[in-house]
mmCIF file of C-alpha atoms in Angstrom:
data_model
loop_
_atom_site.group_PDB
_atom_site.id
_atom_site.type_symbol
_atom_site.label_atom_id
_atom_site.label_comp_id
_atom_site.label_asym_id
_atom_site.label_seq_id
_atom_site.Cartn_x
_atom_site.Cartn_y
_atom_site.Cartn_z
ATOM 1 C CA MET A 265 -42.047 28.138 -21.142
ATOM 2 C CA LYS A 266 -43.746 29.979 -23.795
ATOM 3 C CA SER A 267 -47.482 30.465 -24.369
ATOM 4 C CA GLY A 268 -47.929 27.891 -27.080
ATOM 5 C CA GLU A 269 -46.115 25.393 -25.582
ATOM 6 C CA CYS A 270 -48.156 25.933 -22.453
ATOM 7 C CA MET A 271 -51.310 25.531 -24.291
ATOM 8 C CA THR A 272 -50.157 22.055 -26.004
ATOM 9 C CA ILE A 273 -49.108 20.644 -22.636
ATOM 10 C CA GLU A 274 -52.626 21.630 -21.526
ATOM 11 C CA LEU A 275 -54.338 20.052 -24.570
ATOM 12 C CA ILE A 276 -52.869 16.418 -24.491
ATOM 13 C CA PRO A 277 -53.252 15.247 -20.779
ATOM 14 C CA ASP A 278 -56.207 13.024 -21.596
ATOM 15 C CA GLU A 279 -54.422 11.388 -24.473
ATOM 16 C CA ILE A 280 -51.400 10.900 -22.608
ATOM 17 C CA ARG A 281 -53.148 9.017 -19.649
ATOM 18 C CA PHE A 282 -55.533 7.382 -21.678
ATOM 19 C CA ALA A 283 -52.533 5.782 -23.595
ATOM 20 C CA GLU A 284 -50.447 5.055 -20.467
ATOM 21 C CA ASN A 285 -53.579 3.762 -18.500
ATOM 22 C CA PRO A 286 -56.850 2.074 -21.067
ATOM 23 C CA GLU A 287 -58.470 0.682 -18.435
ATOM 24 C CA PRO A 288 -62.459 1.470 -18.500
ATOM 25 C CA ARG A 289 -63.390 4.195 -16.573
ATOM 26 C CA CYS A 290 -65.832 4.734 -13.351
ATOM 27 C CA PRO A 291 -66.438 8.432 -13.324
ATOM 28 C CA CYS A 292 -67.780 9.835 -9.421
ATOM 29 C CA VAL A 293 -68.538 13.374 -9.096
ATOM 30 C CA LEU A 294 -68.712 15.021 -5.506
ATOM 31 C CA LEU A 295 -71.284 17.745 -5.441
ATOM 32 C CA VAL A 296 -70.726 19.432 -2.014
ATOM 33 C CA ASP A 297 -72.608 22.293 -0.748
ATOM 34 C CA VAL A 298 -70.232 24.595 1.038
ATOM 35 C CA SER A 299 -72.494 27.530 1.932
ATOM 36 C CA ASN A 300 -71.812 29.168 5.074
ATOM 37 C CA SER A 301 -73.922 26.626 7.118
ATOM 38 C CA MET A 302 -71.199 24.319 6.344
ATOM 39 C CA LEU A 303 -68.734 26.689 8.239
ATOM 40 C CA GLY A 304 -66.818 24.965 11.036
ATOM 41 C CA ASN A 305 -66.771 20.946 11.904
ATOM 42 C CA LYS A 306 -68.852 20.243 9.395
ATOM 43 C CA MET A 307 -66.285 21.540 6.626
ATOM 44 C CA GLU A 308 -63.481 20.317 8.728
ATOM 45 C CA GLN A 309 -64.893 16.802 8.885
ATOM 46 C CA LEU A 310 -65.895 16.914 4.993
ATOM 47 C CA ASN A 311 -62.537 17.436 4.115
ATOM 48 C CA ASN A 312 -61.329 14.353 6.638
ATOM 49 C CA GLY A 313 -63.797 12.237 4.890
ATOM 50 C CA ILE A 314 -62.422 12.952 1.362
ATOM 51 C CA ALA A 315 -58.820 12.547 2.246
ATOM 52 C CA THR A 316 -59.989 9.410 3.608
ATOM 53 C CA PHE A 317 -61.795 8.860 0.389
ATOM 54 C CA ALA A 318 -58.659 9.262 -1.747
ATOM 55 C CA GLN A 319 -56.883 6.783 0.193
ATOM 56 C CA GLU A 320 -59.075 4.225 0.466
ATOM 57 C CA LEU A 321 -59.383 4.023 -3.226
ATOM 58 C CA LYS A 322 -55.610 4.641 -3.878
ATOM 59 C CA SER A 323 -55.332 1.000 -1.568
ATOM 60 C CA ASP A 324 -56.925 -0.780 -4.616
ATOM 61 C CA SER A 325 -54.813 -1.174 -6.919
ATOM 62 C CA LEU A 326 -57.570 -1.666 -9.916
ATOM 63 C CA ALA A 327 -60.463 0.886 -8.480
ATOM 64 C CA SER A 328 -57.171 3.562 -8.481
ATOM 65 C CA LEU A 329 -56.926 3.079 -12.053
ATOM 66 C CA ARG A 330 -60.503 3.123 -13.050
ATOM 67 C CA THR A 331 -61.904 5.315 -10.785
ATOM 68 C CA GLU A 332 -62.081 8.958 -12.018
ATOM 69 C CA VAL A 333 -63.226 11.661 -9.157
ATOM 70 C CA ALA A 334 -64.235 15.047 -9.834
ATOM 71 C CA ILE A 335 -65.621 17.492 -6.857
ATOM 72 C CA ILE A 336 -68.013 20.181 -7.750
ATOM 73 C CA THR A 337 -68.825 22.712 -4.835
ATOM 74 C CA PHE A 338 -71.933 25.023 -4.612
ATOM 75 C CA ALA A 339 -73.009 28.148 -2.512
ATOM 76 C CA GLY A 340 -74.206 31.014 -4.474
ATOM 77 C CA SER A 341 -72.700 29.633 -7.659
ATOM 78 C CA ALA A 342 -71.224 26.274 -8.610
ATOM 79 C CA GLU A 343 -67.727 25.564 -9.461
ATOM 80 C CA MET A 344 -65.217 22.696 -10.618
ATOM 81 C CA ALA A 345 -63.317 22.753 -7.673
ATOM 82 C CA GLN A 346 -61.230 19.397 -8.916
ATOM 83 C CA GLU A 347 -61.206 18.326 -12.841
ATOM 84 C CA PHE A 348 -61.553 14.489 -13.445
ATOM 85 C CA VAL A 349 -58.645 12.613 -12.233
ATOM 86 C CA THR A 350 -57.948 8.647 -11.917
ATOM 87 C CA ALA A 351 -57.838 7.853 -8.047
ATOM 88 C CA ASP A 352 -54.209 6.968 -8.431
ATOM 89 C CA ARG A 353 -53.529 10.702 -8.867
ATOM 90 C CA PHE A 354 -55.960 12.251 -6.848
ATOM 91 C CA GLU A 355 -54.708 14.319 -3.947
ATOM 92 C CA PRO A 356 -57.698 16.538 -2.783
ATOM 93 C CA GLN A 357 -57.093 19.950 -1.410
ATOM 94 C CA PRO A 358 -59.355 21.037 1.555
ATOM 95 C CA LEU A 359 -62.574 22.875 0.499
ATOM 96 C CA ASN A 360 -63.750 25.995 1.749
ATOM 97 C CA VAL A 361 -67.054 27.774 2.867
ATOM 98 C CA ASP A 362 -68.268 30.466 1.066
ATOM 99 C CA GLU A 363 -68.298 33.099 3.399
ATOM 100 C CA GLY A 364 -69.899 35.860 0.865
ATOM 101 C CA VAL A 365 -68.982 39.179 0.397
ATOM 102 C CA MET A 366 -68.500 41.998 2.659
ATOM 103 C CA ILE A 367 -70.606 44.948 2.141
ATOM 104 C CA THR A 368 -69.053 47.918 3.110
ATOM 105 C CA GLU A 369 -71.370 50.257 2.572
ATOM 106 C CA ASP A 370 -75.322 50.736 3.289
ATOM 107 C CA GLN A 371 -77.504 48.874 0.822
ATOM 108 C CA CYS A 372 -81.433 48.605 0.338
ATOM 109 C CA TYR A 373 -83.228 45.893 -1.489
ATOM 110 C CA PRO A 374 -86.802 45.299 -2.873
ATOM 111 C CA ASN A 375 -86.978 42.096 -0.292
ATOM 112 C CA PRO A 376 -85.453 41.277 2.671
ATOM 113 C CA LEU A 377 -82.283 39.253 2.730
ATOM 114 C CA SER A 378 -81.793 35.770 3.584
ATOM 115 C CA PHE A 379 -78.713 34.711 4.780
ATOM 116 C CA GLY A 380 -77.684 31.058 5.688
ATOM 117 C CA ASP A 381 -79.483 28.363 4.231
ATOM 118 C CA GLY A 382 -82.090 31.381 2.300
ATOM 119 C CA THR A 383 -84.945 30.420 4.791
ATOM 120 C CA ASN A 384 -84.172 33.122 7.724
ATOM 121 C CA GLU A 385 -85.508 36.579 6.540
ATOM 122 C CA GLN A 386 -82.770 39.028 8.307
ATOM 123 C CA LYS A 387 -85.094 42.450 9.600
ATOM 124 C CA PRO A 388 -83.787 45.517 8.161
ATOM 125 C CA ASP A 389 -82.026 48.086 9.978
ATOM 126 C CA TYR A 390 -84.611 50.474 8.606
ATOM 127 C CA MET A 391 -86.975 51.101 5.264
ATOM 128 C CA SER A 392 -86.298 53.962 2.601
ATOM 129 C CA GLU A 393 -88.719 56.094 1.703
ATOM 130 C CA ASP A 394 -89.435 54.383 -1.494
ATOM 131 C CA GLY A 395 -90.657 51.432 0.662
ATOM 132 C CA LEU A 396 -87.234 49.510 0.266
ATOM 133 C CA TYR A 397 -85.511 47.145 3.076
ATOM 134 C CA CYS A 398 -82.188 48.734 3.869
ATOM 135 C CA TYR A 399 -79.432 47.419 5.916
ATOM 136 C CA ARG A 400 -76.162 49.133 7.478
ATOM 137 C CA ALA A 401 -72.804 48.649 6.928
ATOM 138 C CA PRO A 402 -70.817 46.558 7.537
ATOM 139 C CA PHE A 403 -72.454 43.421 6.990
ATOM 140 C CA ARG A 404 -71.696 39.986 4.883
ATOM 141 C CA LEU A 405 -73.899 39.076 1.865
ATOM 142 C CA LEU A 406 -74.077 35.347 1.663
ATOM 143 C CA GLY A 407 -75.004 33.736 -1.643
ATOM 144 C CA GLY A 408 -77.460 31.055 -0.449
ATOM 145 C CA THR A 409 -77.471 27.411 -1.638
ATOM 146 C CA ASN A 410 -77.918 26.848 -5.409
ATOM 147 C CA THR A 411 -78.114 23.351 -5.792
ATOM 148 C CA SER A 412 -79.906 23.480 -9.435
ATOM 149 C CA GLU A 413 -76.666 24.997 -10.424
ATOM 150 C CA GLY A 414 -74.518 22.545 -8.809
ATOM 151 C CA ILE A 415 -76.683 19.678 -10.389
ATOM 152 C CA SER A 416 -76.985 20.986 -13.758
ATOM 153 C CA LEU A 417 -73.013 21.367 -13.878
ATOM 154 C CA ALA A 418 -72.529 18.076 -12.666
ATOM 155 C CA LEU A 419 -74.652 16.779 -15.426
ATOM 156 C CA ASP A 420 -72.702 18.486 -17.899
ATOM 157 C CA GLU A 421 -69.272 17.573 -16.955
ATOM 158 C CA ILE A 422 -70.241 14.052 -16.708
ATOM 159 C CA GLU A 423 -71.442 14.446 -20.407
ATOM 160 C CA LYS A 424 -68.707 16.161 -21.714
ATOM 161 C CA ARG A 425 -66.289 13.364 -19.741
ATOM 162 C CA LYS A 426 -68.142 10.398 -21.518
ATOM 163 C CA GLN A 427 -67.820 11.904 -24.741
ATOM 164 C CA THR A 428 -63.716 12.663 -23.889
ATOM 165 C CA TYR A 429 -64.143 8.758 -23.348
ATOM 166 C CA ARG A 430 -65.858 7.785 -26.445
ATOM 167 C CA ASP A 431 -63.660 10.119 -28.504
ATOM 168 C CA SER A 432 -60.486 8.295 -27.132
ATOM 169 C CA GLY A 433 -62.005 4.675 -27.171
ATOM 170 C CA ILE A 434 -62.007 4.137 -23.288
ATOM 171 C CA ASP A 435 -64.982 1.928 -22.397
ATOM 172 C CA TYR A 436 -66.665 3.417 -19.362
ATOM 173 C CA TYR A 437 -69.147 2.389 -16.361
ATOM 174 C CA ARG A 438 -72.319 4.441 -15.414
ATOM 175 C CA PRO A 439 -71.082 7.811 -13.671
ATOM 176 C CA TRP A 440 -71.827 8.601 -9.945
ATOM 177 C CA LEU A 441 -73.205 11.337 -8.806
ATOM 178 C CA PHE A 442 -73.053 12.023 -4.927
ATOM 179 C CA LEU A 443 -74.747 15.180 -3.475
ATOM 180 C CA ILE A 444 -73.871 16.298 -0.033
ATOM 181 C CA THR A 445 -76.202 19.244 1.354
ATOM 182 C CA ASP A 446 -76.949 20.647 4.670
ATOM 183 C CA GLY A 447 -79.528 22.788 3.524
ATOM 184 C CA GLU A 448 -81.861 23.462 0.734
ATOM 185 C CA PRO A 449 -82.207 25.152 -2.427
ATOM 186 C CA THR A 450 -82.615 28.931 -2.485
ATOM 187 C CA GLU A 451 -83.509 29.506 -6.039
ATOM 188 C CA PRO A 452 -86.990 29.776 -7.541
ATOM 189 C CA GLN A 453 -89.316 26.723 -7.081
ATOM 190 C CA GLU A 454 -89.530 25.961 -10.853
ATOM 191 C CA VAL A 455 -85.445 26.202 -11.133
ATOM 192 C CA VAL A 456 -85.599 23.633 -8.642
ATOM 193 C CA ASP A 457 -88.479 21.419 -10.360
ATOM 194 C CA HIS A 458 -86.829 21.959 -13.797
ATOM 195 C CA ILE A 459 -83.494 20.447 -12.410
ATOM 196 C CA ALA A 460 -85.020 17.616 -10.338
ATOM 197 C CA ARG A 461 -87.073 16.721 -13.632
ATOM 198 C CA ARG A 462 -83.777 16.571 -15.428
ATOM 199 C CA LEU A 463 -81.847 14.513 -12.868
ATOM 200 C CA LYS A 464 -84.366 11.975 -12.815
ATOM 201 C CA GLU A 465 -84.811 11.917 -16.129
ATOM 202 C CA ALA A 466 -80.942 10.831 -16.513
ATOM 203 C CA ASP A 467 -80.770 8.565 -13.982
ATOM 204 C CA SER A 468 -83.898 6.957 -15.481
ATOM 205 C CA GLN A 469 -81.935 6.524 -18.865
ATOM 206 C CA LYS A 470 -78.639 5.038 -17.065
ATOM 207 C CA LYS A 471 -76.788 8.059 -17.714
ATOM 208 C CA VAL A 472 -76.015 8.802 -14.064
ATOM 209 C CA ALA A 473 -76.576 7.247 -11.182
ATOM 210 C CA ALA A 474 -77.543 10.039 -8.496
ATOM 211 C CA PHE A 475 -77.273 9.411 -4.923
ATOM 212 C CA SER A 476 -77.865 12.610 -2.169
ATOM 213 C CA VAL A 477 -77.037 12.573 1.346
ATOM 214 C CA GLY A 478 -78.449 15.180 3.680
ATOM 215 C CA VAL A 479 -76.143 16.381 6.593
ATOM 216 C CA GLU A 480 -77.410 17.885 10.037
ATOM 217 C CA GLY A 481 -80.079 20.836 8.896
ATOM 218 C CA ALA A 482 -80.781 19.107 5.454
ATOM 219 C CA ASP A 483 -84.706 19.606 4.629
ATOM 220 C CA MET A 484 -84.956 15.833 3.609
ATOM 221 C CA ASP A 485 -88.350 16.198 2.524
ATOM 222 C CA VAL A 486 -87.097 18.819 -0.526
ATOM 223 C CA LEU A 487 -84.028 16.763 -0.926
ATOM 224 C CA ALA A 488 -86.516 13.785 -1.400
ATOM 225 C CA ARG A 489 -88.290 15.673 -4.133
ATOM 226 C CA ILE A 490 -85.092 16.037 -6.151
ATOM 227 C CA SER A 491 -83.576 12.897 -6.035
ATOM 228 C CA PRO A 492 -84.023 10.121 -8.050
ATOM 229 C CA ARG A 493 -83.476 7.708 -5.217
ATOM 230 C CA ARG A 494 -84.515 8.242 -1.587
ATOM 231 C CA PRO A 495 -81.804 10.595 0.104
ATOM 232 C CA LEU A 496 -79.890 8.975 3.269
ATOM 233 C CA MET A 497 -79.412 11.423 6.287
ATOM 234 C CA LEU A 498 -75.579 11.323 7.535
ATOM 235 C CA LYS A 499 -75.473 9.907 11.097
ATOM 236 C CA GLY A 500 -73.705 12.998 12.894
ATOM 237 C CA LEU A 501 -71.026 14.117 10.978
ATOM 238 C CA ALA A 502 -69.654 10.098 9.999
ATOM 239 C CA PHE A 503 -68.261 11.622 6.930
ATOM 240 C CA SER A 504 -65.206 9.448 7.057
ATOM 241 C CA SER A 505 -67.355 6.233 7.539
ATOM 242 C CA MET A 506 -69.637 7.458 4.704
ATOM 243 C CA PHE A 507 -66.698 7.854 2.207
ATOM 244 C CA VAL A 508 -65.252 4.345 3.209
ATOM 245 C CA TRP A 509 -68.381 2.842 1.981
ATOM 246 C CA LEU A 510 -68.352 5.212 -1.211
ATOM 247 C CA SER A 511 -64.942 3.719 -1.835
ATOM 248 C CA HIS A 512 -65.584 0.163 -1.362
ATOM 249 C CA SER A 513 -68.672 0.481 -3.610
ATOM 250 C CA MET A 514 -66.169 1.959 -6.532
ATOM 251 C CA SER A 515 -64.031 -0.955 -5.557
ATOM 252 C CA ARG A 516 -66.841 -3.251 -6.373
ATOM 253 C CA VAL A 517 -67.769 -1.004 -9.299
ATOM 254 C CA SER A 518 -64.359 -1.742 -10.974
ATOM 255 C CA ARG A 519 -64.618 -5.187 -10.542
ATOM 256 C CA SER A 520 -67.679 -5.522 -12.713
ATOM 257 C CA ARG A 521 -68.810 -5.354 -16.257
ATOM 258 C CA THR A 522 -69.432 -1.518 -17.656
ATOM 259 C CA ASP A 523 -72.986 -3.087 -18.401
ATOM 260 C CA ASP A 524 -73.781 -4.628 -14.898
ATOM 261 C CA GLU A 525 -76.216 -3.293 -12.895
ATOM 262 C CA ILE A 526 -75.518 -1.261 -9.740
ATOM 263 C CA THR A 527 -75.327 -3.556 -6.646
ATOM 264 C CA LEU A 528 -75.249 -1.408 -3.442
ATOM 265 C CA ASP A 529 -73.697 -2.256 0.271
ATOM 266 C CA THR A 530 -76.652 -1.930 1.933
ATOM 267 C CA ASP A 531 -75.549 -3.449 4.884
ATOM 268 C CA GLY A 532 -72.759 -0.740 4.971
ATOM 269 C CA LEU A 533 -75.068 1.821 5.114
ATOM 270 C CA LYS A 534 -75.488 1.182 8.506
ATOM 271 C CA ASP A 535 -72.232 2.332 9.620
ATOM 272 C CA TRP A 536 -72.964 6.245 8.240
ATOM 273 C CA ALA A 537 -76.771 6.783 7.188
ATOM 274 C CA ALA A 538 -79.708 6.812 9.451
ATOM 275 C CA ILE A 539 -81.896 4.288 7.748
#
């Protein structure tokens, strides 16, 4: 295939999809912490839960056409893991934990390194003559938990998607932003404060409906300062139950009018949230 043809195909999918499926859209962004502390059973159960989410949405003929899912992951940085796609076409790929970068030569830093969730300073192997904290290779340098970058990217992508709907004449529901994390932000406090204000402002102006879920190890006090709504603590690793609830919520939204207020299934929360 010629490069020009490839570019043309990449530029027109939304136009084709909106023509084939002009239903109003309910965008749902899963904002997922993939830092090193999610390694192991947490990530395995999370991936199982996302697969359940896809299956449940597909079983609802209307929600599968109206719900659009995107996935953004964050650790040391944030990235789009899944572009917006209607649920009937959503085929989630397993997410992987950010295992950092293997350092093969000794390194010295002005401050001690913090690994994992960023709260545990690692004792240096030695100090340099000019007072730097030095670590002997090999060691793995982890990227932290850049929650602010993840939220910022999610809000930016939501606004871009809404503009695409408007340009295409597609009506849409208030977007959902669903944050899942087991740590706390490792970026400077002023950065966290800024993104918290931005998120709360977007929620209060009904640009987005933001929800947050803490997994075992999450600092719920910090999460509460970021979130417009009270964050919920996941019971154990009940990701599948959580995503069943989320899919049912999307089904309810898809059967409402686009300007209806959001009503949550509070009874269903008991299946997966410690409330």
